[in-house]
Structure formats: C-alpha cells, structure tokens
Coordinates of C-alpha atoms in Angstrom, one line a residue:
Chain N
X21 CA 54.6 66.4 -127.0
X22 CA 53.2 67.2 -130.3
X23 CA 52.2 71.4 -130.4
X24 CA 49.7 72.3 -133.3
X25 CA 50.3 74.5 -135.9
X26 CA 47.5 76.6 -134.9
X27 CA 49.0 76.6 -131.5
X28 CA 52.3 77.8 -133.1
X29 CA 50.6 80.8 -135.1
X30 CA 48.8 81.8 -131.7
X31 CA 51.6 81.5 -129.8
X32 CA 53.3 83.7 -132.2
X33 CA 50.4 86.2 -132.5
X34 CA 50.3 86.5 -128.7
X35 CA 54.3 86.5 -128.6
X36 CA 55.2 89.4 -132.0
X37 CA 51.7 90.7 -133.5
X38 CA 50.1 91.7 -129.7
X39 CA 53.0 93.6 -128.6
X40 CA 52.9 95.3 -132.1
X41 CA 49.5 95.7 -132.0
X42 CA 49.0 97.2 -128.3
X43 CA 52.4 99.9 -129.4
X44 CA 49.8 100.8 -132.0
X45 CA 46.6 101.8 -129.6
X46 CA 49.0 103.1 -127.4
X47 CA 50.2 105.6 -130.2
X48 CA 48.4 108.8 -129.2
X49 CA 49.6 109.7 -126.0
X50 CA 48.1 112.8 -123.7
X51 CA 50.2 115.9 -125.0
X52 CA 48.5 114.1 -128.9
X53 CA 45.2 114.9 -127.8
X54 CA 46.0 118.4 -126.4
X55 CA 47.8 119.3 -129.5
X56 CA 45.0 117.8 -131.5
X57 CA 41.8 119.3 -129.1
X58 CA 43.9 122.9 -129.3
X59 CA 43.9 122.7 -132.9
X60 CA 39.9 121.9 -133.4
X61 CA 39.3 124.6 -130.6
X62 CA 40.9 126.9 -132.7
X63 CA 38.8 126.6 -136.0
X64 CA 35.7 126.2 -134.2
X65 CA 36.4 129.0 -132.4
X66 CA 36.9 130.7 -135.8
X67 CA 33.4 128.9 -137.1
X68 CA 31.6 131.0 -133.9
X69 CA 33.2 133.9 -134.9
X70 CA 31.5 133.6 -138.4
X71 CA 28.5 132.5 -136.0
X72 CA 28.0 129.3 -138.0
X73 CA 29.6 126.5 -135.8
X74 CA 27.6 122.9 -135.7
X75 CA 26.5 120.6 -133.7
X76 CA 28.2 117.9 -134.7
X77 CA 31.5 120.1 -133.7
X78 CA 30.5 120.2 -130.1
X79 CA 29.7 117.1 -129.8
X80 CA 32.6 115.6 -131.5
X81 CA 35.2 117.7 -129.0
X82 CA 32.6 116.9 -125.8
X83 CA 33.3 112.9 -126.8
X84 CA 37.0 114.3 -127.3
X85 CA 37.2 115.6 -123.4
X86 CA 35.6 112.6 -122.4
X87 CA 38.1 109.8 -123.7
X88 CA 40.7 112.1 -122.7
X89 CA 39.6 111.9 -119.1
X90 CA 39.2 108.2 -119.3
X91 CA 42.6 108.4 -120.6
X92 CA 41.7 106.9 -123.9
X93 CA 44.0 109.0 -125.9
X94 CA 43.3 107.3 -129.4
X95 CA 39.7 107.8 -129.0
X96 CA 40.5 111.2 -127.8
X97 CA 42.5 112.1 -130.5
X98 CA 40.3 110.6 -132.9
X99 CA 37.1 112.7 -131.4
X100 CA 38.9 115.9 -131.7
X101 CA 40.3 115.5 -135.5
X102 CA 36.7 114.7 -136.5
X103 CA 35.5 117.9 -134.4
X104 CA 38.6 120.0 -135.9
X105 CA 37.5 118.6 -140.0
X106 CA 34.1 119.6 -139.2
X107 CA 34.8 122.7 -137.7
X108 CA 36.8 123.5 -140.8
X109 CA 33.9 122.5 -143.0
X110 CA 31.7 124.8 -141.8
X111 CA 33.8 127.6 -141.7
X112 CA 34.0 126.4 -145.3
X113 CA 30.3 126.7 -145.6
X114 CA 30.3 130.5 -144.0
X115 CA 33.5 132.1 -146.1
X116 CA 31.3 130.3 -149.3
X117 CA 28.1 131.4 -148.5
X118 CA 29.4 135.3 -147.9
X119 CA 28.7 135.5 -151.6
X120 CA 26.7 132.2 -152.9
X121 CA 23.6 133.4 -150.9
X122 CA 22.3 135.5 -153.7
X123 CA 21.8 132.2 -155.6
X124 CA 19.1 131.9 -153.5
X125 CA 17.5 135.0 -153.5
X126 CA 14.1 135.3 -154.8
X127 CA 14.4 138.4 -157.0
Chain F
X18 CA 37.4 171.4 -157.4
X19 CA 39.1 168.3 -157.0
X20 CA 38.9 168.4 -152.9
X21 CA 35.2 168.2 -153.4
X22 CA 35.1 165.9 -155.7
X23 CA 36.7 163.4 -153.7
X24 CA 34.9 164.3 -150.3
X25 CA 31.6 163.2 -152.0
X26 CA 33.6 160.0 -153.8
X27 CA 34.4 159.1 -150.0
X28 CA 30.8 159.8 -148.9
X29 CA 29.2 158.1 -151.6
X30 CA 32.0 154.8 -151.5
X31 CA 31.3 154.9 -147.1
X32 CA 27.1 154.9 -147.2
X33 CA 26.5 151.8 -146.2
X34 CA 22.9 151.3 -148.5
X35 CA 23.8 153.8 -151.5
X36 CA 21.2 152.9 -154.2
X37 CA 24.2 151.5 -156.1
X38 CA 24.0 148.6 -153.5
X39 CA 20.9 147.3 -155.4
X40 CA 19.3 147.0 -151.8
X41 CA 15.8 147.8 -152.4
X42 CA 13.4 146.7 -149.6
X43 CA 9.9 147.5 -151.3
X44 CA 11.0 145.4 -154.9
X45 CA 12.1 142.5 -152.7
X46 CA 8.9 142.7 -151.1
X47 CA 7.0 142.5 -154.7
X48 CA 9.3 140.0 -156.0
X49 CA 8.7 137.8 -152.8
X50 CA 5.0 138.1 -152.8
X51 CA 4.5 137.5 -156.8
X52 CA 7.0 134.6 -156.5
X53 CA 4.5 132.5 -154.5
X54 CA 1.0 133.8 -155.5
X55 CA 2.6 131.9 -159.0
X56 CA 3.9 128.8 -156.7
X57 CA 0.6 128.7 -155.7
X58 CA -2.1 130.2 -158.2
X59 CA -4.8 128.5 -156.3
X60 CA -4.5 130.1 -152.4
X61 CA -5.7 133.5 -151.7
X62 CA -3.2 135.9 -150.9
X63 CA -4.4 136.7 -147.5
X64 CA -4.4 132.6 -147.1
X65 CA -0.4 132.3 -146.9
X66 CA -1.0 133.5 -143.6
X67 CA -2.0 129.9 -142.1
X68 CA 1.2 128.2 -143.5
X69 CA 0.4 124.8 -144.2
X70 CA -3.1 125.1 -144.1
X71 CA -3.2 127.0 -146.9
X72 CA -1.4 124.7 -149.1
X73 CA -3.2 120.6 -147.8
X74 CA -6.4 120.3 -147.8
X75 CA -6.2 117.5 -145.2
X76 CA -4.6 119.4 -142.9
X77 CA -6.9 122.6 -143.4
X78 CA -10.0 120.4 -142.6
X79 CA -8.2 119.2 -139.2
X80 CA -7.1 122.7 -137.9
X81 CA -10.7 124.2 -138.6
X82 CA -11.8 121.6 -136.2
X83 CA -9.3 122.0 -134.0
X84 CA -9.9 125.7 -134.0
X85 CA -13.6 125.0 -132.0
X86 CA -11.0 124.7 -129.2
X87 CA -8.1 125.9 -130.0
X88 CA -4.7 124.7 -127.9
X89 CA -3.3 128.0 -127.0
X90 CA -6.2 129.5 -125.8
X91 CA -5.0 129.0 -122.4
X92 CA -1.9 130.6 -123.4
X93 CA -4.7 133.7 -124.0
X94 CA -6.1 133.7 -120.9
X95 CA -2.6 134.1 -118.6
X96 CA -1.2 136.8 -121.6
X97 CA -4.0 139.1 -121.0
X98 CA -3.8 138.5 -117.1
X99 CA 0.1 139.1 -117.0
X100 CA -0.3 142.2 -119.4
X101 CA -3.2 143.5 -116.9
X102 CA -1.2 142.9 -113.8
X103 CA 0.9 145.3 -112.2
X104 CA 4.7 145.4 -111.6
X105 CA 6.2 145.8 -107.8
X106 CA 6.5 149.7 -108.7
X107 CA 2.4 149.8 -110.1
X108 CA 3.2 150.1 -113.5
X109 CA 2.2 147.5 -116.2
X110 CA 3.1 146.4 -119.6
X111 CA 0.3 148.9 -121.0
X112 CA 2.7 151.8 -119.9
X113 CA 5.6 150.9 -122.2
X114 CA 3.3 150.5 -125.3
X115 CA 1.2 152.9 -127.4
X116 CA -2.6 152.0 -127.2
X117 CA -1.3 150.3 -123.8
X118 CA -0.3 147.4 -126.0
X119 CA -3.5 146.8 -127.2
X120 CA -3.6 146.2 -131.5
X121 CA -0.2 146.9 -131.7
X122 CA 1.4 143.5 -132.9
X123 CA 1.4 144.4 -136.5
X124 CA 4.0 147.0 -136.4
X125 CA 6.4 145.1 -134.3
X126 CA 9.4 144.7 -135.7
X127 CA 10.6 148.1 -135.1
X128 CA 13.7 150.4 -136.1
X129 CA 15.1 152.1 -133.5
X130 CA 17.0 155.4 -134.2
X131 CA 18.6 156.0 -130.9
X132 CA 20.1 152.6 -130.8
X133 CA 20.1 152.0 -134.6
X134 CA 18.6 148.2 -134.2
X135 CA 16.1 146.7 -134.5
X136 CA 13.1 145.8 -132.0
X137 CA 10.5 143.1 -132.0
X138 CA 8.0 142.7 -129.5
X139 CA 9.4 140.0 -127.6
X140 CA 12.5 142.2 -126.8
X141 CA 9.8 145.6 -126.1
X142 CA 8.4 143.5 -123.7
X143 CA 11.6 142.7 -121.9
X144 CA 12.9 145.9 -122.1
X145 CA 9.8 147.6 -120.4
X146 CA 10.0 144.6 -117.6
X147 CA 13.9 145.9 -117.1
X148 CA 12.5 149.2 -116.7
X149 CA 10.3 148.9 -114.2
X150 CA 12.9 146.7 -112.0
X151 CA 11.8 143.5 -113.5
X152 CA 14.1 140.4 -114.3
X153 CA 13.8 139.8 -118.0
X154 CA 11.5 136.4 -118.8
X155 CA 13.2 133.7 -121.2
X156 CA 12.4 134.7 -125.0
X157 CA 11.4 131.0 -125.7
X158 CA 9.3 130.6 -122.3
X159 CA 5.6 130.2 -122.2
X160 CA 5.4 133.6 -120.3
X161 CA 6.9 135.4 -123.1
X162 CA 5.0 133.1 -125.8
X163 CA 1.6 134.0 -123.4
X164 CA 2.4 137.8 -123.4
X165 CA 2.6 137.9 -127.3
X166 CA -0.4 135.6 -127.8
X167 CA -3.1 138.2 -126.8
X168 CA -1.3 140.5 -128.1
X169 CA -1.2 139.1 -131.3
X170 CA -5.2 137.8 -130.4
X171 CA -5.5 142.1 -130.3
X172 CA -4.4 142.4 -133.8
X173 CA -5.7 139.7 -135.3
X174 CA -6.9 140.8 -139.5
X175 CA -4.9 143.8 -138.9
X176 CA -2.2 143.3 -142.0
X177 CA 1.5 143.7 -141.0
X178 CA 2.5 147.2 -141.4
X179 CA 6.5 147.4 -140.7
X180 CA 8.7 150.6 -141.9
X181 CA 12.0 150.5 -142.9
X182 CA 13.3 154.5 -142.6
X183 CA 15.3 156.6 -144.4
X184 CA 18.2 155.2 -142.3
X185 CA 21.2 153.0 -143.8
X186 CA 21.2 151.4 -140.6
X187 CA 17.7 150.1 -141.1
X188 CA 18.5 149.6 -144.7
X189 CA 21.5 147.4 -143.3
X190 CA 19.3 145.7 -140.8
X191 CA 16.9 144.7 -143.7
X192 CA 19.7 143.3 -145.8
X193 CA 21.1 141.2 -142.7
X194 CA 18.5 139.7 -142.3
X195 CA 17.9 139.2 -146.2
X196 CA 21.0 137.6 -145.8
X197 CA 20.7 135.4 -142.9
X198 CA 17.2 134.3 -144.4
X199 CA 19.1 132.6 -147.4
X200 CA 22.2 131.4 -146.5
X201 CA 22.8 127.7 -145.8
X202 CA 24.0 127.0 -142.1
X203 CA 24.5 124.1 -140.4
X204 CA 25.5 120.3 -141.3
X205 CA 22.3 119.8 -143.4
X206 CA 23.7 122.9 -145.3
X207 CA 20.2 124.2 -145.1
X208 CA 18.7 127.8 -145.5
X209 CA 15.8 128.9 -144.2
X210 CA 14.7 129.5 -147.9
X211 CA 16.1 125.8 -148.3
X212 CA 12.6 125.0 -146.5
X213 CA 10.7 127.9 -146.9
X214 CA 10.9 129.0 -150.3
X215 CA 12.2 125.8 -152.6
X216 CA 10.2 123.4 -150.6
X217 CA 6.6 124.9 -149.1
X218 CA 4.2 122.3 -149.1
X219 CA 6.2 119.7 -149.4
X220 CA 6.4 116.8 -146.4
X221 CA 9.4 116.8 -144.1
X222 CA 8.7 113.8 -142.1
X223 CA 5.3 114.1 -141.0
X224 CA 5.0 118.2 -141.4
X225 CA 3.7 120.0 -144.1
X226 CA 6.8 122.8 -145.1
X227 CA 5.1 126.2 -144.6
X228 CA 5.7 129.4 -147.3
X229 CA 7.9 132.1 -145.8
X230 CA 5.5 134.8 -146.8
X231 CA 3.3 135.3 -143.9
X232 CA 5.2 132.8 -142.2
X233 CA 5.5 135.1 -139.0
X234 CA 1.8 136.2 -139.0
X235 CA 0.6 133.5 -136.9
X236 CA 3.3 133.9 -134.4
X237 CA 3.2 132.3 -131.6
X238 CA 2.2 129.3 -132.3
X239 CA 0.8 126.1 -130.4
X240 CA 3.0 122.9 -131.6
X241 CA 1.9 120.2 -131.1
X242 CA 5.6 118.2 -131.4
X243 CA 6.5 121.2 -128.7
X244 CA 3.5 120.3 -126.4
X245 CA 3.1 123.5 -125.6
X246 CA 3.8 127.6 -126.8
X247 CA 6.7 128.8 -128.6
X248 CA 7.9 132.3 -129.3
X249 CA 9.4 133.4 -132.4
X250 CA 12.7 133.4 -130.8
X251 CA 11.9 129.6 -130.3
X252 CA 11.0 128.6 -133.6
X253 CA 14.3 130.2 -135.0
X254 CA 16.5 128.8 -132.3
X255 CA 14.7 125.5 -133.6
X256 CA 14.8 125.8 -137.1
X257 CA 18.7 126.4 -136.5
X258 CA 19.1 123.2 -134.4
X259 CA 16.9 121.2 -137.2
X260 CA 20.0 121.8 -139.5
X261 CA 22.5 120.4 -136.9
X262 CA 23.6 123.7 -136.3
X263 CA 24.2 125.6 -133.1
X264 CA 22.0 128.3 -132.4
X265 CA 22.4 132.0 -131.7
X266 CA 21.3 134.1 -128.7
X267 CA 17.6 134.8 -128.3
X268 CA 17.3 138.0 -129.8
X269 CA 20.8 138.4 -131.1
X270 CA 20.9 141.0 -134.0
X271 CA 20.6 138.3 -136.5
X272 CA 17.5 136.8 -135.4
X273 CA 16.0 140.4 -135.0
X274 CA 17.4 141.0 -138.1
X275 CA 15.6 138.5 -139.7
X276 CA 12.4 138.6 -138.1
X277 CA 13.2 142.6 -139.6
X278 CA 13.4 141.0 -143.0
X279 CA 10.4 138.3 -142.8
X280 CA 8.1 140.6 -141.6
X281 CA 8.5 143.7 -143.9
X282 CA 7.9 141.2 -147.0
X283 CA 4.7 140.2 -145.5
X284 CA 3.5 143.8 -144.9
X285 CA -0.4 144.0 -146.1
X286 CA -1.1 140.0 -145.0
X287 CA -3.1 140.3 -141.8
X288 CA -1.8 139.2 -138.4
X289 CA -3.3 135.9 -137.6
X290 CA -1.4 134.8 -134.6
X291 CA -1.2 133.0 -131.6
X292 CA -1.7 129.9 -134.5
X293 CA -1.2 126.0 -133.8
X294 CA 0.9 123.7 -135.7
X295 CA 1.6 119.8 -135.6

C-alpha cells in the first residue's frame, strides 16, 4: 500500500497540529471571561460616572454576555477586552477634555 | 486684622463664579453672535434662526414651499387642544404658567432660586402635570413635542429673552452647559460645536449642518428622517447617539444645562419654532 505524502502531512495535522490547535480555542475558560467582563464593567462604570460612556462599550460587553452564555469563552473574553479598551478610551477622552474644551470655545 | 483677612480669602477662593473665573455670560454671548454674523456676512441676523435654511439656497426654496403646508401643523392642532383641556382635578396647563402659557416660550429656560436649577419648558410642563396628579408624558414623545409646538406657534417673532441672575448657581449652570456644549463625547470624538460651530453649512450625509446660534429657536421641530415631532430633549439625546455615544437622561442637569447655555446666546433672535427639518 502506497500512502501519499499529502496523506502523511494530513494525517499528521489531524494527529499533532489539531489537538494543538483546539488547546488553543479552548484557552479562555469561564472564570477568564468573568475576570475579564469584571474588569471592563469596572472602567465603564468609571466612564458613566464621568457621564461619557459609548456605545460601542455596551455593545461590545452585550456580545461579551452573549458568547459567554453560549459558552464561547474566547469570543467572550475577546468581546469584553475590546469593551474594557474602549471603555478606557473614553474615559481617556473625558479626564482630557476636563481642560481641552476651551480649545474650542468661541471667545 | 489677619482673621478677617483670611475669612474673605476663604470667601473669595469658595464663590463658585468670582469674576476671577473669567465666566462672563453676556461677552460670550457677543463673542458667539459676532463669530457667525462674520462666518456668514451674507444672512441676516434674525435669519440664523431657520438653521439650514439660512445658509443653502436650495434648501431655503424647498422649505418655503413646504411651509404652504407645513408637517407639524397637526402637531399644532392636538398642542393647543391638550393645553385647553382639563386635568382629572379641573385644572389645566394655563394654571401653572403666567399669561396661562400663552407667549411664554421665549423666556423658557428658566433659573430657579428655590431649587437652584435650571427649568425649560418641557420640564414646567411636566412638573405642573405632577402637580395636579398627572403622570409625567415622555420628554421625547409627540405629546410633549405637541404641547411645546403651540406654545412655541404663541411666541413666534418674539426674540429669546433668558436671564441669568445674580446667582453663582446660575452662573454655574451657564458654564456647564458652556462646557457640555464644547466638549467632544462619544467615539466620533465629536462636540456639539464639532458640528455646530466648525462645520455649519457644511453636508453631513444628505443634511445641511445648522449654526448653533438660534439653533433652539425653531424648537420643536418636524424631521423628516424622524417621521414625525421631536422635542428638544430628543434632538440632544440624538445628537449624542449620532457620536456613538450613550445618551443622558431627558432633562438631566446637563441637557438643561445646555439648553441654559444655547439659549441665553441667542437672546434677541426671535422664536421661530415648531420648525421642520430633513
């Protein structure tokens, strides 16, 4: 019986890289996306506190509750470090913008 | 001697709108008014009043037409029946308003010394329903956009005429909303000014950018990309979600605050509300 050599590097992938590969997705695991979600509800709760959160921020940590409940932890995870960066950035925007309003200002 | 001396240094440090604050209402008002009469040598002052109108002719010659029947004229017709119908208790509207709420629009924003906020119509209105064992109507409904369009119809060429008192509270309400007015919010890291000041006839999409002086005079307005009415509260609940960010509360402080602010640097343009918009 003669095996192919793309047959070999298949076998191979599905044998070493797949296991690999599925450890990978499987990184982020429940108690991930709870330490991550807890972190992003914190700064956006600081960004409503400066009354300037975004929209983008909800919806980023809506998508994040979603996966979660799908149990789709990477996603998850993912979802609520993009709402905790953008929560950040506009916090950002409203410490900045206690003093760079004046530019502004017609005088 | 020296007890005195630093009582006053305390008082003077803790006022909250000392003149050393640079916080002077009237020469914004100047400053605001000049800076667009020169953006725009060409429109009449009393012109800034019909936003984009004023500033495309295009547009100017379709909203004259479109005046012959104007969209929110049904929004008239229920505003002056709701403000002429009684509550359960036989009271109306009329009771909580001088001149029974008749011509009155162009003083709305208000100070309010007891409280030591400010009060715009919209929130009068709700306040008087409250009292008379009302619920409150939604700020951004089409009763609350009906009820201000006659009474804006009842003041219309009557120029704004808001007061800022010898009060720092007021002072402090004028300079939040200052404030609020030109600082960039949301994901778009827009202002208000952003729009309204840097960019006034300028295209955004299909719309025409409006100027922010008079900018409140034609409250409330018809839009069409509404399909219907919208209250001030609307438009700035709007404006906020137009720069991806999340909107306050109807009538929070900051959006009375700045409706405070917008309207005292239009004082002297005539009210020329309810208006229509694309």
């Amino acid at each position: 019986m003669r095996i192919s050599l793309g047959a070999v590097i298949r076998l191979c992938q599905v044998l070493v890289v797949s296991p690999l590969g599925s450890a990978a997705l499987a990184a982020n695991s429940e108690a991930d996306f709870k330490a991550a979600y807890a972190a992003a509800d914190v700064a956006e709760k600081q960004a409503g506190l400066l009354r300037n959160q975004w929209l983008a921020t909800e919806a980023a940590l809506t998508e994040a509750k979603k996966a979660a409940e799908k149990s789709d932890f990477d996603q998850a995870v993912a979802a609520a470090k993009e709402a905790e960066a953008l929560a950040k950035a506009s916090i950002f925007q409203a410490t900045s913008e206690k003093e760079a309003w004046k530019n502004l200002e017609i005088r | 001697m020296r007890f005195w001396l630093t009582t006053l240094a305390i008082l003077w440090v803790a006022h909250p709108a000392c003149a050393a604050d640079g916080i002077d209402p009237a020469a914004d008002a100047r400053a605001f008014r000049n800076f667009f009469v020169q953006k725009f040598p060409n429109v009449k002052l009393e012109d800034f009043v019909n936003g984009p109108y004023a500033l495309n002719e295009d547009m100017r010659r379709q909203w004259e037409e479109k005046e012959q029947f104007p969209p929110y004229e049904f929004s008239l017709e229920i505003g002056k029946e709701l403000l002429a119908k009684p509550f359960a208790n036989g009271k109306h509207y009329a009771d909580c308003f001088p001149d029974r709420g008749i011509g009155i629009r162009q003083n709305y924003p208000q100070f309010d010394e007891k409280s030591g906020k400010v009060v715009t119509l919209e929130l009068a209105l709700n306040r008087c329903r409250e009292a008379n064992g009302e619920a409150p109507v939604s700020y951004a409904g089409d009763t609350m956009a009906a009820l201000t369009a006659y009474m804006a119809f009842t003041s219309r060429g009557k120029p704004f005429n808001i007061k800022i008192p010898d009060d720092p509270r007021a002072i402090d309400a004028y300079q939040n909303g200052k404030r609020y007015f030109y600082t960039r919010r949301g994901q778009l890291n827009f202002s208000c000014a952003t729009c309204h000041v840097q960019n006034p006839g300028e295209r955004l999409r299909a719309e025409v950018l409006a100027p922010a002086l008079g900018i409140l005079n034609a409250m409330p307005i018809y839009r069409s990309e509404w399909g219907g009415m919208g209250t001030i509260s609307r438009r700035f609940t709007t404006c906020n979600s137009q720069v991806r960010g999340v909107p306050l509360e109807p009538q929070s402080d900051e959006y009375r605050d700045l409706e405070y602010f917008l309207s005292y640097v239009s004082n002297g343009l005539p009210i020329s509300g309810p208006g229509s918009r694309p």
